[in-house]
Amino acid sequence: MRVLLSTYGTRGDVEPLVALAVRLQELGVEVRMCAPPDEEFAQRLAGLGMQLVPVGPPVRELMRGATLPSAAELSRYRTEMVDTQFDVFPGAADGCDALVAAGLAQIAARSVAEAAGIHYVYASYSAVNLPSPYHAPPPRPGWPEPDATDNLTLWDLDAENVNAQFAEPLNGHRAAIGLRPVDNVRDHVYTDQPWLAADPVLGAWRETPGLDVIQTGAWGLPDERPLPAELLTFLDAGTPPVYVGFGSMRPAPDIARRAVEAIRAQGHRVLVSRGWADLDLVDGRDDCFAIGEVNHQRLFGRVAAVVHHGGAGTTLTAARAGAPQVVVPLQLADNPYWAGRVADLDIGAALDAPTLTTESLNVAFKTALSPETRARAKALGAKLRTDGAAVAANRLLDDLVRKR
């Protein structure tokens, strides 16, 4: 059997599909993956013996600026991506038995699967991305801010915005390959039985009429890489530091500096992860150490707390390590949702970046660094599953066997 996996985004979007791909390979399935052409993704897949089919521009280039592209630029990127997907996906899906797409950006995936007569699965990494009366849609950059507060109304407006962006190009391509038009693009992409690749303790789905969500657990792999010698020396030289990192996001320039100052005020050492924003040390003091890309699974078990932007992967890794968290979410995608989950579960604190103050930072760190918070974080970490990718791979294979 052969399966095509597809996503577009940063490492947090690609790595879960890599985990699913590895588990599928262990079951004897051949895997191809459509992903951005960034060199780090190509190297990652090549090291696992997988074929990368590049789609769209490199993500790092899109994230290079200090601010997001304008609404007009984002609209153009999105339309161009639909055209690119219809150019690339049919060839990538040739000979495949199934196509698994992760993320709303995969507008063409279901249509290509339909035209090829192959099984299609849509996957989300966070419950907040799926329509529900229990939460509002996630922030979508470049689209109008809704003038409503009721969750169901907000989801209706969200569907209208998705249609306004994608209905015309999608249905134009569908007509060209002999398929009927769709009148609700978002729900067409999602299907009425989406998969939720999130831990049921950390990010549970609440049953919603009309949507039969299959929650598999989060998709990840064990990371056995050792920590760099210089980092180990720093860790061994004193008490556990507080980690500060924002991954592929670019926070306001002063957020990292203010976080370091607040951590020092609590008497803790600091680890600064450079990330895509290329964060650096505030000064030359020996209580602060800068790192590049390292094994977070090993590192987070040795820190006092983790300060981050609210990415699904970082939130999960810190939670599994039993590390308290301080989340400073950018108003993007699922970042505010994961910040809220950390606060609701009492395993740390959540801050609003635009209204960040010295006082709120100090309160957040006092909360996260308290013995009570650490005890709750450790207790929750012991409950989190690690088999999500294997569960999903087995379910997909079972579905394909039944169809055959």
CSV table of C-alpha atoms in Angstrom, one decimal:
chain,number,residue,atom,x,y,z
A,1,MET,CA,0.0,0.0,0.0
A,2,ARG,CA,1.0,3.6,-0.6
A,3,VAL,CA,-0.1,6.7,1.2
A,4,LEU,CA,0.3,10.4,0.5
A,5,LEU,CA,0.6,12.7,3.5
A,6,SER,CA,0.3,16.5,3.0
A,7,THR,CA,0.7,19.7,5.0
A,8,TYR,CA,2.0,23.2,4.7
A,9,GLY,CA,3.5,25.1,7.6
A,10,THR,CA,6.4,25.2,10.0
A,11,ARG,CA,8.0,22.4,11.9
A,12,GLY,CA,5.0,22.1,14.2
A,13,ASP,CA,2.9,21.2,11.1
A,14,VAL,CA,5.4,18.8,9.5
A,15,GLU,CA,6.7,16.8,12.5
A,16,PRO,CA,3.3,15.1,13.4
A,17,LEU,CA,3.0,13.9,9.8
A,18,VAL,CA,6.5,12.6,10.0
A,19,ALA,CA,5.6,10.6,13.1
A,20,LEU,CA,2.5,9.1,11.3
A,21,ALA,CA,4.7,8.3,8.3
A,22,VAL,CA,7.2,6.4,10.4
A,23,ARG,CA,4.5,4.3,12.0
A,24,LEU,CA,3.0,3.6,8.6
A,25,GLN,CA,6.4,2.5,7.3
A,26,GLU,CA,6.6,0.1,10.2
A,27,LEU,CA,3.4,-1.5,9.0
A,28,GLY,CA,4.8,-1.9,5.5
A,29,VAL,CA,3.2,1.1,3.9
A,30,GLU,CA,5.1,3.2,1.4
A,31,VAL,CA,4.9,6.9,2.2
A,32,ARG,CA,5.2,10.1,0.2
A,33,MET,CA,4.9,13.5,1.7
A,34,CYS,CA,3.9,16.9,0.3
A,35,ALA,CA,5.5,19.6,2.4
A,36,PRO,CA,7.2,23.0,2.0
A,37,PRO,CA,10.6,22.8,0.2
A,38,ASP,CA,12.6,24.1,3.2
A,39,GLU,CA,16.0,22.4,3.4
A,40,GLU,CA,15.4,21.2,7.0
A,41,PHE,CA,12.2,19.3,6.0
A,42,ALA,CA,14.0,17.7,2.9
A,43,GLN,CA,16.8,16.5,5.1
A,44,ARG,CA,14.5,15.2,7.8
A,45,LEU,CA,12.5,13.1,5.3
A,46,ALA,CA,15.6,11.9,3.4
A,47,GLY,CA,17.0,10.7,6.7
A,48,LEU,CA,13.9,8.5,7.1
A,49,GLY,CA,14.0,7.2,3.6
A,50,MET,CA,10.9,9.1,2.6
A,51,GLN,CA,10.1,11.0,-0.6
A,52,LEU,CA,9.4,14.7,-0.3
A,53,VAL,CA,7.2,16.3,-2.9
A,54,PRO,CA,7.8,20.1,-2.5
A,55,VAL,CA,4.7,22.3,-2.6
A,56,GLY,CA,4.7,26.1,-2.4
A,57,PRO,CA,7.4,28.6,-1.3
A,58,PRO,CA,9.7,27.9,1.6
A,59,VAL,CA,8.0,28.7,4.9
A,60,ARG,CA,11.0,30.2,6.5
A,61,GLU,CA,11.0,32.9,3.8
A,62,LEU,CA,7.3,33.7,4.5
A,63,MET,CA,8.1,34.0,8.3
A,64,ARG,CA,11.2,36.1,7.8
A,65,GLY,CA,9.6,39.5,8.3
A,66,ALA,CA,9.0,41.1,11.7
A,67,THR,CA,5.3,41.3,10.9
A,68,LEU,CA,2.9,39.1,9.0
A,69,PRO,CA,2.3,39.8,5.3
A,70,SER,CA,-0.6,42.2,4.5
A,71,ALA,CA,-4.1,40.9,4.0
A,72,ALA,CA,-3.7,41.4,0.2
A,73,GLU,CA,-0.5,39.4,0.2
A,74,LEU,CA,-1.9,36.6,2.3
A,75,SER,CA,-4.9,36.4,0.0
A,76,ARG,CA,-2.6,36.1,-3.1
A,77,TYR,CA,-0.5,33.4,-1.3
A,78,ARG,CA,-3.6,31.4,-0.5
A,79,THR,CA,-4.9,31.5,-4.1
A,80,GLU,CA,-1.6,30.7,-5.5
A,81,MET,CA,-1.3,27.7,-3.1
A,82,VAL,CA,-4.6,26.3,-4.4
A,83,ASP,CA,-3.3,26.5,-8.0
A,84,THR,CA,0.0,24.9,-6.9
A,85,GLN,CA,-1.7,22.1,-5.1
A,86,PHE,CA,-3.9,21.2,-8.1
A,87,ASP,CA,-0.7,21.1,-10.2
A,88,VAL,CA,1.3,19.0,-7.8
A,89,PHE,CA,-1.1,16.7,-5.9
A,90,PRO,CA,-2.4,14.6,-8.8
A,91,GLY,CA,1.1,13.4,-9.6
A,92,ALA,CA,2.1,12.9,-6.0
A,93,ALA,CA,-1.1,10.9,-5.4
A,94,ASP,CA,-0.6,8.7,-8.4
A,95,GLY,CA,-0.6,5.0,-7.3
A,96,CYS,CA,-1.6,5.9,-3.7
A,97,ASP,CA,-4.4,4.3,-1.8
A,98,ALA,CA,-5.1,7.2,0.5
A,99,LEU,CA,-4.3,10.9,1.1
A,100,VAL,CA,-4.1,12.3,4.6
A,101,ALA,CA,-4.1,16.1,4.7
A,102,ALA,CA,-3.3,18.2,7.8
A,103,GLY,CA,-4.5,21.8,8.1
A,104,LEU,CA,-7.1,23.9,6.4
A,105,ALA,CA,-4.5,25.1,3.9
A,106,GLN,CA,-4.9,21.8,2.1
A,107,ILE,CA,-7.8,23.1,0.0
A,108,ALA,CA,-7.1,20.9,-3.1
A,109,ALA,CA,-6.5,17.6,-1.2
A,110,ARG,CA,-10.0,16.2,-1.0
A,111,SER,CA,-10.8,17.1,-4.6
A,112,VAL,CA,-7.6,15.4,-5.9
A,113,ALA,CA,-8.4,12.3,-3.8
A,114,GLU,CA,-12.0,12.3,-5.1
A,115,ALA,CA,-10.9,12.5,-8.7
A,116,ALA,CA,-8.4,9.7,-8.2
A,117,GLY,CA,-10.9,7.5,-6.3
A,118,ILE,CA,-8.7,7.1,-3.2
A,119,HIS,CA,-9.5,7.4,0.5
A,120,TYR,CA,-9.2,10.8,2.1
A,121,VAL,CA,-8.7,11.8,5.7
A,122,TYR,CA,-8.5,15.3,7.2
A,123,ALA,CA,-6.5,15.7,10.4
A,124,SER,CA,-6.3,18.6,12.8
A,125,TYR,CA,-3.7,19.0,15.6
A,126,SER,CA,-6.0,21.1,17.9
A,127,ALA,CA,-9.7,20.8,18.8
A,128,VAL,CA,-10.1,24.6,18.4
A,129,ASN,CA,-9.7,24.2,14.6
A,130,LEU,CA,-12.9,22.2,14.3
A,131,PRO,CA,-16.4,23.8,14.5
A,132,SER,CA,-18.0,23.5,17.9
A,133,PRO,CA,-20.4,25.5,20.0
A,134,TYR,CA,-17.9,25.1,22.9
A,135,HIS,CA,-15.2,27.4,21.4
A,136,ALA,CA,-14.7,30.2,18.8
A,137,PRO,CA,-12.7,29.7,15.6
A,138,PRO,CA,-9.0,30.3,15.9
A,139,PRO,CA,-7.6,33.7,14.7
A,140,ARG,CA,-7.1,33.6,10.9
A,141,PRO,CA,-4.6,36.3,9.8
A,142,GLY,CA,-5.7,38.6,7.0
A,143,TRP,CA,-9.4,38.0,7.3
A,144,PRO,CA,-12.0,40.5,8.8
A,145,GLU,CA,-12.4,40.5,12.5
A,146,PRO,CA,-15.9,39.1,13.2
A,147,ASP,CA,-18.5,41.4,14.9
A,148,ALA,CA,-20.1,38.7,17.0
A,149,THR,CA,-19.6,36.8,20.3
A,150,ASP,CA,-21.8,33.7,19.9
A,151,ASN,CA,-19.6,30.7,19.0
A,152,LEU,CA,-22.0,29.2,16.4
A,153,THR,CA,-22.4,32.6,14.7
A,154,LEU,CA,-18.6,33.0,14.7
A,155,TRP,CA,-18.2,29.6,13.0
A,156,ASP,CA,-20.8,30.6,10.4
A,157,LEU,CA,-18.9,33.8,9.7
A,158,ASP,CA,-15.7,31.7,9.5
A,159,ALA,CA,-17.2,29.5,6.8
A,160,GLU,CA,-18.2,32.6,4.9
A,161,ASN,CA,-14.7,33.9,5.1
A,162,VAL,CA,-13.2,30.6,3.9
A,163,ASN,CA,-15.7,30.6,1.0
A,164,ALA,CA,-14.8,34.2,0.1
A,165,GLN,CA,-11.2,33.2,-0.2
A,166,PHE,CA,-11.3,29.8,-1.7
A,167,ALA,CA,-14.7,29.0,-3.3
A,168,GLU,CA,-14.0,30.5,-6.7
A,169,PRO,CA,-10.5,29.0,-7.3
A,170,LEU,CA,-11.5,25.6,-5.8
A,171,ASN,CA,-14.6,25.2,-7.9
A,172,GLY,CA,-12.8,26.4,-11.0
A,173,HIS,CA,-10.3,23.6,-10.6
A,174,ARG,CA,-13.0,21.1,-9.7
A,175,ALA,CA,-15.0,21.9,-12.9
A,176,ALA,CA,-11.8,21.4,-14.9
A,177,ILE,CA,-11.5,17.8,-13.7
A,178,GLY,CA,-15.1,17.0,-13.9
A,179,LEU,CA,-16.2,17.4,-10.3
A,180,ARG,CA,-19.3,19.2,-9.0
A,181,PRO,CA,-18.8,22.5,-7.1
A,182,VAL,CA,-18.9,22.7,-3.3
A,183,ASP,CA,-20.9,25.3,-1.4
A,184,ASN,CA,-19.0,25.1,1.9
A,185,VAL,CA,-15.3,24.9,1.3
A,186,ARG,CA,-14.3,24.6,5.0
A,187,ASP,CA,-16.6,21.7,5.8
A,188,HIS,CA,-15.7,20.1,2.5
A,189,VAL,CA,-12.0,20.1,3.5
A,190,TYR,CA,-12.8,18.9,7.0
A,191,THR,CA,-15.3,16.2,6.1
A,192,ASP,CA,-17.9,15.1,8.7
A,193,GLN,CA,-15.4,12.7,10.3
A,194,PRO,CA,-12.1,14.5,10.8
A,195,TRP,CA,-9.3,13.1,12.9
A,196,LEU,CA,-8.0,15.0,15.9
A,197,ALA,CA,-4.3,14.3,16.5
A,198,ALA,CA,-4.2,15.8,20.0
A,199,ASP,CA,-3.8,14.2,23.5
A,200,PRO,CA,-7.3,13.6,25.0
A,201,VAL,CA,-6.1,14.7,28.5
A,202,LEU,CA,-4.3,17.9,27.3
A,203,GLY,CA,-6.7,18.9,24.5
A,204,ALA,CA,-9.9,16.9,24.6
A,205,TRP,CA,-12.7,17.1,22.0
A,206,ARG,CA,-16.2,17.8,23.4
A,207,GLU,CA,-18.8,15.8,21.4
A,208,THR,CA,-20.6,18.1,18.9
A,209,PRO,CA,-23.6,17.2,16.8
A,210,GLY,CA,-22.9,16.7,13.1
A,211,LEU,CA,-19.2,16.1,13.5
A,212,ASP,CA,-17.9,12.6,14.2
A,213,VAL,CA,-14.4,13.4,15.4
A,214,ILE,CA,-11.9,10.6,15.8
A,215,GLN,CA,-9.4,11.5,18.4
A,216,THR,CA,-6.3,9.4,18.0
A,217,GLY,CA,-4.0,11.1,20.4
A,218,ALA,CA,-1.1,13.4,19.4
A,219,TRP,CA,1.4,12.2,16.7
A,220,GLY,CA,5.0,12.2,17.8
A,221,LEU,CA,8.1,10.1,18.0
A,222,PRO,CA,10.7,9.5,20.7
A,223,ASP,CA,13.8,11.7,20.2
A,224,GLU,CA,17.0,9.9,21.3
A,225,ARG,CA,19.5,12.7,20.3
A,226,PRO,CA,21.9,13.6,23.1
A,227,LEU,CA,22.1,17.2,24.3
A,228,PRO,CA,25.1,19.2,23.1
A,229,ALA,CA,28.1,19.1,25.5
A,230,GLU,CA,28.1,22.9,26.1
A,231,LEU,CA,24.5,22.8,27.1
A,232,LEU,CA,25.0,19.9,29.5
A,233,THR,CA,27.8,21.8,31.1
A,234,PHE,CA,25.5,24.8,31.6
A,235,LEU,CA,22.7,22.6,33.0
A,236,ASP,CA,25.1,20.9,35.4
A,237,ALA,CA,26.6,24.1,36.6
A,238,GLY,CA,23.7,25.2,38.7
A,239,THR,CA,20.0,25.0,39.5
A,240,PRO,CA,17.5,24.1,36.7
A,241,PRO,CA,17.1,27.1,34.3
A,242,VAL,CA,13.9,28.5,32.7
A,243,TYR,CA,13.7,27.9,29.0
A,244,VAL,CA,12.6,30.8,26.8
A,245,GLY,CA,11.8,30.0,23.1
A,246,PHE,CA,9.3,30.9,20.4
A,247,GLY,CA,10.1,28.3,17.8
A,248,SER,CA,9.3,29.5,14.3
A,249,MET,CA,7.3,32.5,15.5
A,250,ARG,CA,8.7,36.1,15.7
A,251,PRO,CA,7.5,37.7,18.9
A,252,ALA,CA,7.8,41.4,19.6
A,253,PRO,CA,11.5,42.2,20.0
A,254,ASP,CA,11.2,43.1,23.7
A,255,ILE,CA,9.2,40.0,24.9
A,256,ALA,CA,12.3,37.7,25.2
A,257,ARG,CA,14.3,40.4,27.0
A,258,ARG,CA,11.5,41.2,29.4
A,259,ALA,CA,11.0,37.4,30.1
A,260,VAL,CA,14.7,37.0,30.9
A,261,GLU,CA,14.5,40.0,33.3
A,262,ALA,CA,11.5,38.6,35.0
A,263,ILE,CA,13.1,35.1,35.3
A,264,ARG,CA,16.2,36.6,36.8
A,265,ALA,CA,14.1,38.5,39.3
A,266,GLN,CA,12.8,35.2,40.5
A,267,GLY,CA,16.4,34.0,41.1
A,268,HIS,CA,16.5,31.6,38.2
A,269,ARG,CA,19.0,31.0,35.4
A,270,VAL,CA,17.8,31.2,31.8
A,271,LEU,CA,18.1,29.3,28.5
A,272,VAL,CA,17.3,31.3,25.4
A,273,SER,CA,16.4,29.3,22.3
A,274,ARG,CA,17.3,31.3,19.2
A,275,GLY,CA,14.5,29.9,16.9
A,276,TRP,CA,13.6,31.4,13.6
A,277,ALA,CA,13.6,34.9,15.2
A,278,ASP,CA,17.3,34.4,16.0
A,279,LEU,CA,16.9,35.5,19.6
A,280,ASP,CA,20.1,36.2,21.4
A,281,LEU,CA,21.3,36.8,24.9
A,282,VAL,CA,20.4,40.0,26.7
A,283,ASP,CA,23.9,40.5,28.0
A,284,GLY,CA,27.1,38.5,28.7
A,285,ARG,CA,26.2,37.3,32.2
A,286,ASP,CA,26.9,33.6,32.9
A,287,ASP,CA,23.4,32.9,34.2
A,288,CYS,CA,22.0,33.0,30.7
A,289,PHE,CA,22.9,30.6,27.8
A,290,ALA,CA,21.7,30.6,24.2
A,291,ILE,CA,21.0,27.4,22.2
A,292,GLY,CA,20.0,26.4,18.7
A,293,GLU,CA,17.7,23.4,17.8
A,294,VAL,CA,18.1,20.7,20.4
A,295,ASN,CA,16.2,17.7,21.7
A,296,HIS,CA,13.3,19.2,23.7
A,297,GLN,CA,12.2,15.9,25.1
A,298,ARG,CA,15.5,15.5,26.9
A,299,LEU,CA,15.9,19.2,27.7
A,300,PHE,CA,12.5,20.0,29.2
A,301,GLY,CA,12.9,17.3,31.9
A,302,ARG,CA,15.8,19.4,33.2
A,303,VAL,CA,14.3,22.9,33.3
A,304,ALA,CA,12.3,24.7,35.9
A,305,ALA,CA,9.7,25.9,33.5
A,306,VAL,CA,9.1,26.4,29.7
A,307,VAL,CA,8.2,29.9,28.3
A,308,HIS,CA,6.9,29.6,24.8
A,309,HIS,CA,4.3,30.8,22.2
A,310,GLY,CA,1.7,28.1,22.6
A,311,GLY,CA,2.5,25.8,19.7
A,312,ALA,CA,0.8,22.4,19.9
A,313,GLY,CA,4.1,20.5,19.8
A,314,THR,CA,5.9,22.6,22.5
A,315,THR,CA,2.9,22.5,24.8
A,316,LEU,CA,2.7,18.8,24.5
A,317,THR,CA,6.5,18.2,25.0
A,318,ALA,CA,6.6,20.4,28.0
A,319,ALA,CA,3.5,18.8,29.5
A,320,ARG,CA,4.9,15.3,29.0
A,321,ALA,CA,8.1,16.3,30.7
A,322,GLY,CA,6.1,17.6,33.7
A,323,ALA,CA,7.5,21.1,33.2
A,324,PRO,CA,5.4,24.1,34.3
A,325,GLN,CA,4.7,26.5,31.4
A,326,VAL,CA,4.3,30.2,30.8
A,327,VAL,CA,2.6,30.7,27.5
A,328,VAL,CA,2.8,34.1,25.7
A,329,PRO,CA,0.7,33.3,22.6
A,330,LEU,CA,0.8,35.3,19.4
A,331,GLN,CA,-2.7,35.8,18.1
A,332,LEU,CA,-2.3,33.1,15.5
A,333,ALA,CA,-3.9,29.8,14.8
A,334,ASP,CA,-4.1,27.5,17.9
A,335,ASN,CA,-1.6,29.5,20.1
A,336,PRO,CA,-4.3,31.1,22.2
A,337,TYR,CA,-6.1,27.8,22.6
A,338,TRP,CA,-3.1,26.0,24.0
A,339,ALA,CA,-2.4,29.0,26.3
A,340,GLY,CA,-5.9,28.6,27.6
A,341,ARG,CA,-5.4,24.8,28.1
A,342,VAL,CA,-2.3,25.4,30.2
A,343,ALA,CA,-4.1,27.9,32.4
A,344,ASP,CA,-7.3,25.7,32.7
A,345,LEU,CA,-5.2,22.7,33.7
A,346,ASP,CA,-3.3,24.7,36.3
A,347,ILE,CA,0.1,23.6,34.9
A,348,GLY,CA,1.3,27.1,34.4
A,349,ALA,CA,0.2,30.6,33.4
A,350,ALA,CA,-1.0,32.3,30.2
A,351,LEU,CA,-0.3,35.9,29.2
A,352,ASP,CA,-1.7,38.2,26.5
A,353,ALA,CA,1.3,39.5,24.5
A,354,PRO,CA,-0.3,42.8,23.5
A,355,THR,CA,-1.1,43.7,27.1
A,356,LEU,CA,2.1,42.3,28.7
A,357,THR,CA,3.3,44.2,31.8
A,358,THR,CA,6.2,43.7,34.2
A,359,GLU,CA,3.7,42.9,36.9
A,360,SER,CA,1.8,40.3,34.9
A,361,LEU,CA,5.1,38.6,33.9
A,362,ASN,CA,6.2,38.5,37.5
A,363,VAL,CA,2.9,37.0,38.7
A,364,ALA,CA,3.0,34.4,35.8
A,365,PHE,CA,6.5,33.3,36.8
A,366,LYS,CA,5.6,33.1,40.5
A,367,THR,CA,2.7,30.9,39.6
A,368,ALA,CA,4.7,28.6,37.2
A,369,LEU,CA,7.7,28.3,39.5
A,370,SER,CA,5.7,27.4,42.6
A,371,PRO,CA,6.0,23.8,44.0
A,372,GLU,CA,2.2,23.4,43.7
A,373,THR,CA,2.3,24.1,40.0
A,374,ARG,CA,5.3,21.8,39.4
A,375,ALA,CA,3.5,19.0,41.3
A,376,ARG,CA,0.4,19.4,39.1
A,377,ALA,CA,2.5,19.5,35.9
A,378,LYS,CA,4.3,16.3,36.9
A,379,ALA,CA,1.0,14.5,37.8
A,380,LEU,CA,-0.6,15.5,34.4
A,381,GLY,CA,2.5,14.5,32.5
A,382,ALA,CA,2.2,11.0,33.7
A,383,LYS,CA,-1.3,10.7,32.2
A,384,LEU,CA,-0.3,11.7,28.7
A,385,ARG,CA,-0.2,9.1,25.9
A,386,THR,CA,2.6,8.5,23.5
A,387,ASP,CA,0.9,6.1,21.0
A,388,GLY,CA,-1.2,8.6,19.0
A,389,ALA,CA,0.8,8.1,15.7
A,390,ALA,CA,0.6,4.3,16.0
A,391,VAL,CA,-3.1,4.4,16.7
A,392,ALA,CA,-3.7,6.6,13.6
A,393,ALA,CA,-1.5,4.4,11.4
A,394,ASN,CA,-3.3,1.3,12.4
A,395,ARG,CA,-6.7,2.9,11.9
A,396,LEU,CA,-5.8,4.1,8.5
A,397,LEU,CA,-4.5,0.7,7.5
A,398,ASP,CA,-7.6,-1.0,8.8
A,399,ASP,CA,-9.8,1.5,6.8
A,400,LEU,CA,-7.9,0.7,3.6
A,401,VAL,CA,-8.1,-3.0,4.2
A,402,ARG,CA,-11.9,-2.8,4.7
A,403,LYS,CA,-12.3,-0.7,1.6
A,404,ARG,CA,-10.3,-3.3,-0.5
